[in-house]
PDB file of C-alpha atoms in Angstrom:
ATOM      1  CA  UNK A   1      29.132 -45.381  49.598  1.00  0.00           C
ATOM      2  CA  UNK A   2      31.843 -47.928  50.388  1.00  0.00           C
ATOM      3  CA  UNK A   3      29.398 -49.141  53.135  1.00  0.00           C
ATOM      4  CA  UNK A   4      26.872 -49.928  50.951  1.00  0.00           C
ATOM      5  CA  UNK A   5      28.791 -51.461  47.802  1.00  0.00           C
ATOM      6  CA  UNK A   6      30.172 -53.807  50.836  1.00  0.00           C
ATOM      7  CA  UNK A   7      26.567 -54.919  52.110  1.00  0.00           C
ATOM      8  CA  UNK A   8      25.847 -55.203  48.458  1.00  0.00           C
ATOM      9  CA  UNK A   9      28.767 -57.611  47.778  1.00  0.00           C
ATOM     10  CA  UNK A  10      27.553 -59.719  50.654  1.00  0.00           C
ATOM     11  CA  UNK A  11      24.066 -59.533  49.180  1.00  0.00           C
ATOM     12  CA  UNK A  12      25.390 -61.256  46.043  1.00  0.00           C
ATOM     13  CA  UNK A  13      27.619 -63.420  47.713  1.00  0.00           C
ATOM     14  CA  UNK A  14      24.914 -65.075  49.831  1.00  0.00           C
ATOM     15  CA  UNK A  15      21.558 -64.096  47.157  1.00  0.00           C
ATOM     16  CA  UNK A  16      20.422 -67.606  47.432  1.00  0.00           C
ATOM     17  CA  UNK A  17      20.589 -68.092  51.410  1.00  0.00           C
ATOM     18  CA  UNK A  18      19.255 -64.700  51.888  1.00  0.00           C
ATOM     19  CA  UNK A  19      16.359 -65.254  49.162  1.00  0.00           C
ATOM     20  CA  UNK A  20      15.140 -68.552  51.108  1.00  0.00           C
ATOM     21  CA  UNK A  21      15.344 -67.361  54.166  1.00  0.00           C
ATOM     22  CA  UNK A  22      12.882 -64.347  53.427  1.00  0.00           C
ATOM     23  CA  UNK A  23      10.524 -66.057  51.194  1.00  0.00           C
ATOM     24  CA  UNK A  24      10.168 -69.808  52.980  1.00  0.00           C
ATOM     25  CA  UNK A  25       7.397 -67.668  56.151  1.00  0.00           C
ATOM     26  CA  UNK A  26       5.880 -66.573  52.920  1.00  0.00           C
ATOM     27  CA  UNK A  27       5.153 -69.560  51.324  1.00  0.00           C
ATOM     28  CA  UNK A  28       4.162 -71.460  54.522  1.00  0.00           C
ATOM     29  CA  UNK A  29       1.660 -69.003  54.811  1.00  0.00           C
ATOM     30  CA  UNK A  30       0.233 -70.031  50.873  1.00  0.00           C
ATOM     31  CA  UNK A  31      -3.469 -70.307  50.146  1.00  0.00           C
ATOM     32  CA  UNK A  32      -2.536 -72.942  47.522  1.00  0.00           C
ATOM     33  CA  UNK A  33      -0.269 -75.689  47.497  1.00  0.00           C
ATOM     34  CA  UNK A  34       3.211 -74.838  46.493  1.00  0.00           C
ATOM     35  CA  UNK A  35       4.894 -77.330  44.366  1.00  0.00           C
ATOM     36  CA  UNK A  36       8.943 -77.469  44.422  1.00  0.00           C
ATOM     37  CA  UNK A  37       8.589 -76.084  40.554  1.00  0.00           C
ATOM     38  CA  UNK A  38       7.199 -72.672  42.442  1.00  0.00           C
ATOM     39  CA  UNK A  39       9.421 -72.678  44.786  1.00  0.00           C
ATOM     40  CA  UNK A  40      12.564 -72.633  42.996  1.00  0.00           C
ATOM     41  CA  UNK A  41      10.870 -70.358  40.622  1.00  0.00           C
ATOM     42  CA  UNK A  42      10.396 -67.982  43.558  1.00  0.00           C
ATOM     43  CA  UNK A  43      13.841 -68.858  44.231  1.00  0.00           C
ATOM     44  CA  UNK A  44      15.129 -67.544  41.070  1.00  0.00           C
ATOM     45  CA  UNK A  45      13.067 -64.704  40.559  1.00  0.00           C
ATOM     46  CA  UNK A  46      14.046 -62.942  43.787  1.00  0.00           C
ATOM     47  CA  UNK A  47      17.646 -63.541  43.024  1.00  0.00           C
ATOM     48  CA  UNK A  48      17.501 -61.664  40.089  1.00  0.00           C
ATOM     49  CA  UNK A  49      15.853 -59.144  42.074  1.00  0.00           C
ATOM     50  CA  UNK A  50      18.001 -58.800  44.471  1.00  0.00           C
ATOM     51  CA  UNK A  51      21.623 -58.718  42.083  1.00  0.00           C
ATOM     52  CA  UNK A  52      19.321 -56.262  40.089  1.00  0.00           C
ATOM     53  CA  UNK A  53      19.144 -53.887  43.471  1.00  0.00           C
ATOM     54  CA  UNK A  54      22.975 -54.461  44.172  1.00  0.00           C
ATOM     55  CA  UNK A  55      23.647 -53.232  40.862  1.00  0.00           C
ATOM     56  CA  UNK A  56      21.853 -50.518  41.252  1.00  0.00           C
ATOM     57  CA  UNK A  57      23.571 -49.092  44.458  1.00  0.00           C
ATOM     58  CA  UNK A  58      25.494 -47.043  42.511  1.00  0.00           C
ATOM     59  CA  UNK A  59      23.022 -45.956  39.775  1.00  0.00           C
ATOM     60  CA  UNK A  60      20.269 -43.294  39.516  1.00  0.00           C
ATOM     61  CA  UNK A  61      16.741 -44.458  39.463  1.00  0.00           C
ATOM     62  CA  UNK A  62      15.959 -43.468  36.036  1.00  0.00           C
ATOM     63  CA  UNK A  63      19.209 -45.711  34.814  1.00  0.00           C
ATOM     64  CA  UNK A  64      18.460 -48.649  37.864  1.00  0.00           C
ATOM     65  CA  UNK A  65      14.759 -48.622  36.723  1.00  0.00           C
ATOM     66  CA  UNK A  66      16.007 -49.620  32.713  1.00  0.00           C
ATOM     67  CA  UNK A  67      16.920 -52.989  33.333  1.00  0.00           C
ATOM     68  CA  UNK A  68      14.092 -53.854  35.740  1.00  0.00           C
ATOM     69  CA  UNK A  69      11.587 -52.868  33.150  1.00  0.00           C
ATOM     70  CA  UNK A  70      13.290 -55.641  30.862  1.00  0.00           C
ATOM     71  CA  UNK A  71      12.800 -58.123  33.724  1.00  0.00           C
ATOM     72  CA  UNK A  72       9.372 -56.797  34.927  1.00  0.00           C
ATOM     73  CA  UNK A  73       8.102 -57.011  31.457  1.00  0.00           C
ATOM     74  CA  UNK A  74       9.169 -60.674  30.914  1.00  0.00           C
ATOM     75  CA  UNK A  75       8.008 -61.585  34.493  1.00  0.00           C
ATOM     76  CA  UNK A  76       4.287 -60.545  33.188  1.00  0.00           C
ATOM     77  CA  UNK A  77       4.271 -62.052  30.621  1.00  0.00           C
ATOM     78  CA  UNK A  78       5.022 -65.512  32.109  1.00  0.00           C
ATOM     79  CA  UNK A  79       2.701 -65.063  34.506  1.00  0.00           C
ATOM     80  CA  UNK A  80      -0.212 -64.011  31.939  1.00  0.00           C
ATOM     81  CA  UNK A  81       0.804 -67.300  29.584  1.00  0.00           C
ATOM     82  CA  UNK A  82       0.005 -69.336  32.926  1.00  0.00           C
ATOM     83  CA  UNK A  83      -3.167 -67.678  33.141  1.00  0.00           C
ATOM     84  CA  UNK A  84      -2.305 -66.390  36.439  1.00  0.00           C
ATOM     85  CA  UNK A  85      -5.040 -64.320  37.901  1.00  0.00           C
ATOM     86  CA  UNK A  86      -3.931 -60.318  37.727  1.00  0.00           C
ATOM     87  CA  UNK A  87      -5.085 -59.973  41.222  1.00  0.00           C
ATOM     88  CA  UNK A  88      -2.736 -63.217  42.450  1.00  0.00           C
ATOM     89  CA  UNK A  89      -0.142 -61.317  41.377  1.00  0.00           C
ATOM     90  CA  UNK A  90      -0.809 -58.083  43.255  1.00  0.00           C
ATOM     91  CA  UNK A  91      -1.642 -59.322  46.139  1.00  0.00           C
ATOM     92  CA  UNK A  92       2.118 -60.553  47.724  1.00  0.00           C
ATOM     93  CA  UNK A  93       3.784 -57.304  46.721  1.00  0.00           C
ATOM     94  CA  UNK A  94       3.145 -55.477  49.997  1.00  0.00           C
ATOM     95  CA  UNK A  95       4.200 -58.418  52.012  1.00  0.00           C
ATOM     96  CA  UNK A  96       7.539 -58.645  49.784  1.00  0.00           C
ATOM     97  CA  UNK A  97       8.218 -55.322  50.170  1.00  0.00           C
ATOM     98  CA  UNK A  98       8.093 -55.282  53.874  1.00  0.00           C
ATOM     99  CA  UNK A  99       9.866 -58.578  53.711  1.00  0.00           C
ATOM    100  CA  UNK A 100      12.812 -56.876  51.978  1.00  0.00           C
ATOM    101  CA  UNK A 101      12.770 -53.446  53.889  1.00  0.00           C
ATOM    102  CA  UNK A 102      12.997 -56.030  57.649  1.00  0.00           C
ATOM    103  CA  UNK A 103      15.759 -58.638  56.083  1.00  0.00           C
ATOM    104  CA  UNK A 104      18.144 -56.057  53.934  1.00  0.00           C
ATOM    105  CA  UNK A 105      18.041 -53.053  56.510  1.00  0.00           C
ATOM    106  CA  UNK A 106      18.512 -55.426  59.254  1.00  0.00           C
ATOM    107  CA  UNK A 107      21.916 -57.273  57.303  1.00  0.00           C
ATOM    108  CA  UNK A 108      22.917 -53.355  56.647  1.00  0.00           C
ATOM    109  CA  UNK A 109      22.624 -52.315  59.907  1.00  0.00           C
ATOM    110  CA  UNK A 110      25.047 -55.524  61.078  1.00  0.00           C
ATOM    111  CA  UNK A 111      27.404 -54.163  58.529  1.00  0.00           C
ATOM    112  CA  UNK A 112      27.259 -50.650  60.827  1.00  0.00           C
ATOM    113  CA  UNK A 113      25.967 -48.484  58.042  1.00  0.00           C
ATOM    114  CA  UNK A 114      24.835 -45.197  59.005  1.00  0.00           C
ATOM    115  CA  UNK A 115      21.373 -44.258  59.129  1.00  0.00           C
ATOM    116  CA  UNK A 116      21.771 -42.339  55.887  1.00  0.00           C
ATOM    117  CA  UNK A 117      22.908 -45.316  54.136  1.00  0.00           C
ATOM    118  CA  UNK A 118      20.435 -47.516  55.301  1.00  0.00           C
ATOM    119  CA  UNK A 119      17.939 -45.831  53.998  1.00  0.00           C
ATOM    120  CA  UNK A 120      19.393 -45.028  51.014  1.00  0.00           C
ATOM    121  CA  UNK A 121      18.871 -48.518  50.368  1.00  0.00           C
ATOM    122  CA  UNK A 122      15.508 -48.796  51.925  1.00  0.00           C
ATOM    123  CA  UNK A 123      14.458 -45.988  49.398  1.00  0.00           C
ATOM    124  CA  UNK A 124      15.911 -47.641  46.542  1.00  0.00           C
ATOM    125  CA  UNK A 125      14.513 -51.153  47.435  1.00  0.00           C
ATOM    126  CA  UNK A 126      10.756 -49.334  48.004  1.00  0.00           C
ATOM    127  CA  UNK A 127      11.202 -47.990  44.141  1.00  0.00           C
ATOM    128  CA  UNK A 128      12.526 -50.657  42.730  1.00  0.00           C
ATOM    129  CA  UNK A 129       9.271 -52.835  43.714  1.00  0.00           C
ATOM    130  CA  UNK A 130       6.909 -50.408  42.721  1.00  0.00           C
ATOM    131  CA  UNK A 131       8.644 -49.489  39.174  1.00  0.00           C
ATOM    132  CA  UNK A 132       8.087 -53.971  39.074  1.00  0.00           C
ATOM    133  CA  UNK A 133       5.058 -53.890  40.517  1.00  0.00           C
ATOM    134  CA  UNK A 134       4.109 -51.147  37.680  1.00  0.00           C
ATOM    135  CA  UNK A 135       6.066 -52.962  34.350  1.00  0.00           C
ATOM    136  CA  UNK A 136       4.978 -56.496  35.612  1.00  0.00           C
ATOM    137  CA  UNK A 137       1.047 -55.006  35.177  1.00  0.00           C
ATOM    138  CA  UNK A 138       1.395 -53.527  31.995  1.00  0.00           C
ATOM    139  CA  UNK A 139       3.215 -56.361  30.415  1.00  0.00           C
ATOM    140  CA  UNK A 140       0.465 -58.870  32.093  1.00  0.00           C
ATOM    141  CA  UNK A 141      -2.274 -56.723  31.004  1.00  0.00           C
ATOM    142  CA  UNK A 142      -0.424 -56.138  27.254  1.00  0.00           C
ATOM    143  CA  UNK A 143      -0.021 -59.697  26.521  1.00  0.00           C
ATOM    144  CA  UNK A 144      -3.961 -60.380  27.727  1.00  0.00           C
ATOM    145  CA  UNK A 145      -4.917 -57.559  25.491  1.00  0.00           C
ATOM    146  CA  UNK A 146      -3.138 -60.018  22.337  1.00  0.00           C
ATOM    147  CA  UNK A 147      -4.809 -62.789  23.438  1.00  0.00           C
ATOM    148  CA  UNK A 148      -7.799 -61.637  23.606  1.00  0.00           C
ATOM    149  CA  UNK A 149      -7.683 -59.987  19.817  1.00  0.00           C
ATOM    150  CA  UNK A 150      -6.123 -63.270  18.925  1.00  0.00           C
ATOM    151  CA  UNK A 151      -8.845 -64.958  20.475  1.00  0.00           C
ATOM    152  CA  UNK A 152     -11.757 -62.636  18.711  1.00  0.00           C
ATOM    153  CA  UNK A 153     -10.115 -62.865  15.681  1.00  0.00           C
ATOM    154  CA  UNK A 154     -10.777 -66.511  15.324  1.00  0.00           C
ATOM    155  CA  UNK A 155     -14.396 -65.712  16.999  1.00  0.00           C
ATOM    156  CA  UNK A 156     -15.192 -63.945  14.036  1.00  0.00           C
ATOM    157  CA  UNK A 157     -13.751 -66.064  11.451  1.00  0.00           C
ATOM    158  CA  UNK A 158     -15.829 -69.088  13.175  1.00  0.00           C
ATOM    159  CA  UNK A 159     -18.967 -66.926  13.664  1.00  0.00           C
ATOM    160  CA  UNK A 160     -19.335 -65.720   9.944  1.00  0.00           C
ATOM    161  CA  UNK A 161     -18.452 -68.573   7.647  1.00  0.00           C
ATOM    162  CA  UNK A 162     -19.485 -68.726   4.314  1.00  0.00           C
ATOM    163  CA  UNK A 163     -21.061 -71.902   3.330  1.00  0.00           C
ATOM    164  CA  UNK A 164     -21.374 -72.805   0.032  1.00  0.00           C
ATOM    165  CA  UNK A 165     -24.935 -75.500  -0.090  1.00  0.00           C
ATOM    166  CA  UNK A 166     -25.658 -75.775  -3.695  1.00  0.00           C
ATOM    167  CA  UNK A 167     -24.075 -74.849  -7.655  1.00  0.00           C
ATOM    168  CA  UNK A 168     -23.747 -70.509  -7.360  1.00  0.00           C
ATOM    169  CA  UNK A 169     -25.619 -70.401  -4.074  1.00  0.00           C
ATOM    170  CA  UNK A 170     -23.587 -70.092  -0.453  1.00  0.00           C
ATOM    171  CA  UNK A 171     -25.080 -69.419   3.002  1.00  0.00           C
ATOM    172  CA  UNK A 172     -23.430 -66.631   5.483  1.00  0.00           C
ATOM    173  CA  UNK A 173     -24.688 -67.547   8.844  1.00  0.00           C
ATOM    174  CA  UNK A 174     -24.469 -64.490  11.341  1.00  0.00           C
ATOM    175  CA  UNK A 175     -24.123 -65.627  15.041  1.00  0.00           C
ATOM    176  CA  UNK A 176     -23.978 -63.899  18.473  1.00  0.00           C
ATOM    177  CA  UNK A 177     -23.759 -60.525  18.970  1.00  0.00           C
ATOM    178  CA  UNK A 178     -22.926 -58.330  15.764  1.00  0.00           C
ATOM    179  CA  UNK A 179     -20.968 -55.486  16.885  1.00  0.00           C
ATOM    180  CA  UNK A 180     -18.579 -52.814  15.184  1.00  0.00           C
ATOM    181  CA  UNK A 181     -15.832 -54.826  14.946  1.00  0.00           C
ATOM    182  CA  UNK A 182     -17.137 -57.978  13.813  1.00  0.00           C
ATOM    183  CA  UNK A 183     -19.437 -55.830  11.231  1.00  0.00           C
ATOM    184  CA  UNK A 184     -15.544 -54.233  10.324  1.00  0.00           C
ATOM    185  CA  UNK A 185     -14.429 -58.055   9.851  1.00  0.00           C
ATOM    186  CA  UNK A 186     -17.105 -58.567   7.581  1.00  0.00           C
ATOM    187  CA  UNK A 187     -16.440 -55.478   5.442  1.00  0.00           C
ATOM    188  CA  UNK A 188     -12.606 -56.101   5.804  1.00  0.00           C
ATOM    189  CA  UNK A 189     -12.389 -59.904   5.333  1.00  0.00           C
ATOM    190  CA  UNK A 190     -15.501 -61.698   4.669  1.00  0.00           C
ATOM    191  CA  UNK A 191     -16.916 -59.568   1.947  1.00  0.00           C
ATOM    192  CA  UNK A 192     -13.729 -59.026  -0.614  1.00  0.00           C
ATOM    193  CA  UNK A 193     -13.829 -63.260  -0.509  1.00  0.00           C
ATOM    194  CA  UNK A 194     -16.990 -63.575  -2.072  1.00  0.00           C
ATOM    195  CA  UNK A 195     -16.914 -62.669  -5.857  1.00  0.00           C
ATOM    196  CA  UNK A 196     -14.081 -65.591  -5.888  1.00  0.00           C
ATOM    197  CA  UNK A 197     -16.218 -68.454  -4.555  1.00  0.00           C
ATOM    198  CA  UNK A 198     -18.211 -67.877  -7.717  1.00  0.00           C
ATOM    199  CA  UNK A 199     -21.660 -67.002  -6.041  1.00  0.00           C
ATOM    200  CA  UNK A 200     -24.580 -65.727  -7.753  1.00  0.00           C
ATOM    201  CA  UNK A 201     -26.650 -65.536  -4.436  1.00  0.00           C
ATOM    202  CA  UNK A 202     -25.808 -65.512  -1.190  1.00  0.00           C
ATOM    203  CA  UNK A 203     -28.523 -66.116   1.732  1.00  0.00           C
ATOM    204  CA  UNK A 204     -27.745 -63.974   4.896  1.00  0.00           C
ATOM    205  CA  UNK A 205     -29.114 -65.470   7.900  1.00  0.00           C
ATOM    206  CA  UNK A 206     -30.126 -63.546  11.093  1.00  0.00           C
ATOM    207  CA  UNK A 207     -31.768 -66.294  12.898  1.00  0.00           C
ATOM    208  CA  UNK A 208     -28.320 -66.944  15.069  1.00  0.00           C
ATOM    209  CA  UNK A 209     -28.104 -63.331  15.783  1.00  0.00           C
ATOM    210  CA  UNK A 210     -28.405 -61.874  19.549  1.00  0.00           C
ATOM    211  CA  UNK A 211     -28.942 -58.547  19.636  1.00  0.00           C
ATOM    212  CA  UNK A 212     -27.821 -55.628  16.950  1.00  0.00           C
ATOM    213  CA  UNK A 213     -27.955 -52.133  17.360  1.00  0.00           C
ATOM    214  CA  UNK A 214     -29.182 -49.598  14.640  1.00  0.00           C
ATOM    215  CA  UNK A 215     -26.056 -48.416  13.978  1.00  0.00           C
ATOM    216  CA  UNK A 216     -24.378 -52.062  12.997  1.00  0.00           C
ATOM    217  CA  UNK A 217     -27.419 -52.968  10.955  1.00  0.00           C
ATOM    218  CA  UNK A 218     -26.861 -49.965   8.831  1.00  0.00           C
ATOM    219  CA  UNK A 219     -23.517 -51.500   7.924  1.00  0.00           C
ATOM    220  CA  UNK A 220     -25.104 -55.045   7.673  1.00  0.00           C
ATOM    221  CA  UNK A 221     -27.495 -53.650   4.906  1.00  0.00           C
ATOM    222  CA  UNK A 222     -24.317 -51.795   3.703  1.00  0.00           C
ATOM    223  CA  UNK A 223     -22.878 -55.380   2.448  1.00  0.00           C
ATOM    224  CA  UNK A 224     -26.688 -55.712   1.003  1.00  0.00           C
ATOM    225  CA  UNK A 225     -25.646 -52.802  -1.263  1.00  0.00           C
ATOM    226  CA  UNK A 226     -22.357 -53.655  -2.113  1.00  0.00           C
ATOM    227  CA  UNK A 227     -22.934 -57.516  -2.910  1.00  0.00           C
ATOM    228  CA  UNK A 228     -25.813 -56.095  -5.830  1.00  0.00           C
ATOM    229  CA  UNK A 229     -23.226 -54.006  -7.306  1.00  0.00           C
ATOM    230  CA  UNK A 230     -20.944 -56.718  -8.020  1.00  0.00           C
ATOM    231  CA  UNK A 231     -23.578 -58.744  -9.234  1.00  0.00           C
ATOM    232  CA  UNK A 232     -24.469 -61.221  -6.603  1.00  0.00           C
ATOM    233  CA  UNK A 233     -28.132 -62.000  -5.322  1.00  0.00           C
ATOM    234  CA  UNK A 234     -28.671 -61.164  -1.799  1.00  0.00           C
ATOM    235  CA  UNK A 235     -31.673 -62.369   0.630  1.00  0.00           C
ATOM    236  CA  UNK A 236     -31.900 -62.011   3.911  1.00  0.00           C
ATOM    237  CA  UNK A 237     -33.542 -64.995   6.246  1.00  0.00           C
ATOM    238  CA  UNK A 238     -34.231 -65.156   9.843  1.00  0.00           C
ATOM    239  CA  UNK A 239     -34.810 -61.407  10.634  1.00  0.00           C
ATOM    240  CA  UNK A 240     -36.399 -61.245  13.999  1.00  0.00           C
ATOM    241  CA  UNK A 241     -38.611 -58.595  15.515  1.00  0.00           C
ATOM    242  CA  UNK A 242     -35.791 -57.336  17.109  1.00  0.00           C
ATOM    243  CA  UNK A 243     -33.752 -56.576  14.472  1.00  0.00           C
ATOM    244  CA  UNK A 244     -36.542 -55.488  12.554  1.00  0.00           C
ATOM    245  CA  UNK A 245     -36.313 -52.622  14.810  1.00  0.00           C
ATOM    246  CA  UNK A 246     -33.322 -52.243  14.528  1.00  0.00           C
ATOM    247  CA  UNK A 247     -33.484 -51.898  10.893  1.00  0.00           C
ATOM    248  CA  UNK A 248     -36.407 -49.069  10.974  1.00  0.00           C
ATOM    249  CA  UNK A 249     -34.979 -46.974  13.732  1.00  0.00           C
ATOM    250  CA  UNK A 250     -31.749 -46.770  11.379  1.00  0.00           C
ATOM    251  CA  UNK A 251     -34.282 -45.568   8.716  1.00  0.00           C
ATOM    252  CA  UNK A 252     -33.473 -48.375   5.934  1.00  0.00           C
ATOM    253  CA  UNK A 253     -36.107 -48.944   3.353  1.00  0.00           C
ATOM    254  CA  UNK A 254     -36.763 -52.692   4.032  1.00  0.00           C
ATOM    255  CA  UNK A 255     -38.906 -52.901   0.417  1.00  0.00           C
ATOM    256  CA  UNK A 256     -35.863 -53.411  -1.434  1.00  0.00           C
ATOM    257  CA  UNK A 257     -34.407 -55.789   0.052  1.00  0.00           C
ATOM    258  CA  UNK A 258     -35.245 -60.109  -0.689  1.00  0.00           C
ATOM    259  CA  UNK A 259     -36.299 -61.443   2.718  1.00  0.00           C
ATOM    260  CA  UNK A 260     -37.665 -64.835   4.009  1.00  0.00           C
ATOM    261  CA  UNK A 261     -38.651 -66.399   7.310  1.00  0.00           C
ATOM    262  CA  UNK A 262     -36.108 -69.441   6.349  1.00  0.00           C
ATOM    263  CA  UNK A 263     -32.772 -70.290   4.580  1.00  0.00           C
ATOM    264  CA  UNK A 264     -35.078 -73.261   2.921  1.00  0.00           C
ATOM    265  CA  UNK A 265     -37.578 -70.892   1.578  1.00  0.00           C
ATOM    266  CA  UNK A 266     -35.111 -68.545   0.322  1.00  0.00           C
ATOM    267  CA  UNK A 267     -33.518 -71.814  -1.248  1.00  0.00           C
ATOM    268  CA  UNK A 268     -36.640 -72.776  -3.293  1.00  0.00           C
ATOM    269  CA  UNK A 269     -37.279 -69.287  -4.160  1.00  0.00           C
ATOM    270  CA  UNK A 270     -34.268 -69.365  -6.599  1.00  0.00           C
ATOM    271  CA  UNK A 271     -35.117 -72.814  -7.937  1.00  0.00           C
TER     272      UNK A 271
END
């Protein structure tokens, strides 16, 4: 063990030297241009690495793993705000591992460990990458996950607006594709909003709408339902042959319900 806490000490010591002398090839070799922003970010990153593998010389892999995660998870995350592609990511790890297996068994070796020790070290630098390789993904993949709820979020606030057009009568355009969860957004958030905007009727437009299956449209004509009980007019305008289908093969009676080819004719109707 002295052996290796020695080649680790010289690790630290010279981190820096050792770090740009292994990743300069690398970055020659670059499909992209590299900027002096990535480099010294490459710089830094694989220092921390490497005082992260020193320190854990004289850990288990459980407790060496802990504080890797931490980094790992932070490193993902940076690279998913830059919109860094998942498999850009990826794709140096087996080069950097076989870049630090040559460089750190080679400067052990010169320090006349035995074979044991050396690859004790190898086998600890191997996990170490792959318990990084493993926490950088999920954080990446976590904070993409966010985004894109963030992102869907605001999708179905913007695709389901209610627009109020004259005195007690408001417009809720439906656009895209309804699915489950923007019919949920529409039960959850769109319809409790409604009795406050003091409506008396309220035109539901399909014409923007893509495709909806059966299923969905029961909920749409769900809202139908709901919007009579608390006293509100409902007609429905731009229902296409599509949906039409849609409607009969979830076996709602269509009779009841106020329909019209236009949100103009519906207008007049009320006039």
């Amino acid at each position: 063990m002295d052996g290796i806490l020695k080649v680790g000490k010289y690790l630290v010591d010279h981190a820096e030297e050792i770090v740009t002398s292994m990743i300069g090839p690398a970055l020659e070799r670059a499909e992209f241009e590299v900027t002096e922003e990535m480099i010294q970010q490459s710089i830094k990153l694989n220092v921390e690495f490497l005082n992260m593998l020193v320190n854990s010389f004289e850990a288990s892999n459980e407790v060496a793993a802990a504080e890797l995660i931490k980094w790992s998870k932070k490193n993902g995350e940076q690279q998913a705000a830059m919109l860094a592609q998942l498999s850009t990511m990826i794709k140096p790890y087996a080069e950097n591992r076989l870049m630090y297996l040559q460089n750190i068994t080679q400067i052990a070796m010169d320090h006349g460990l035995s074979t044991e020790d050396v690859l004790k070290i190898s086998n600890r630098i191997s996990y170490l990458l792959d318990v990084s390789m493993i926490e950088t993904i999920f954080a990446y993949e976590a904070y993409r996950d966010d985004q894109l709820k963030d992102r869907q979020k605001e999708i179905n606030e913007l695709s389901a607006p209610i627009v109020p057009i004259q005195h007690g009568i408001a417009v809720l355009p439906l656009i895209g594709v309804i699915d489950y969860p923007r019919v949920q957004h529409l039960l959850n958030n769109v319809l409790p909003s409604i009795p406050s905007l003091d409506v008396d009727h309220l035109i539901i437009d399909f014409s923007g709408i893509l495709t909806i299956d059966s299923e969905v449209a029961q909920h749409i004509f769900t809202i139908h339902n709901v919007l009579q009980l608390l006293g509100i007019h409902v007609m429905f305008t731009g229902i296409r042959p599509n949906l039409s289908m849609a409607v009969v093969q979830a076996g709602i009676d269509f009779t009841s319900f106020n329909t019209y080819g236009s949100v103009k004719q519906a207008i007049e109707s009320v006039r």
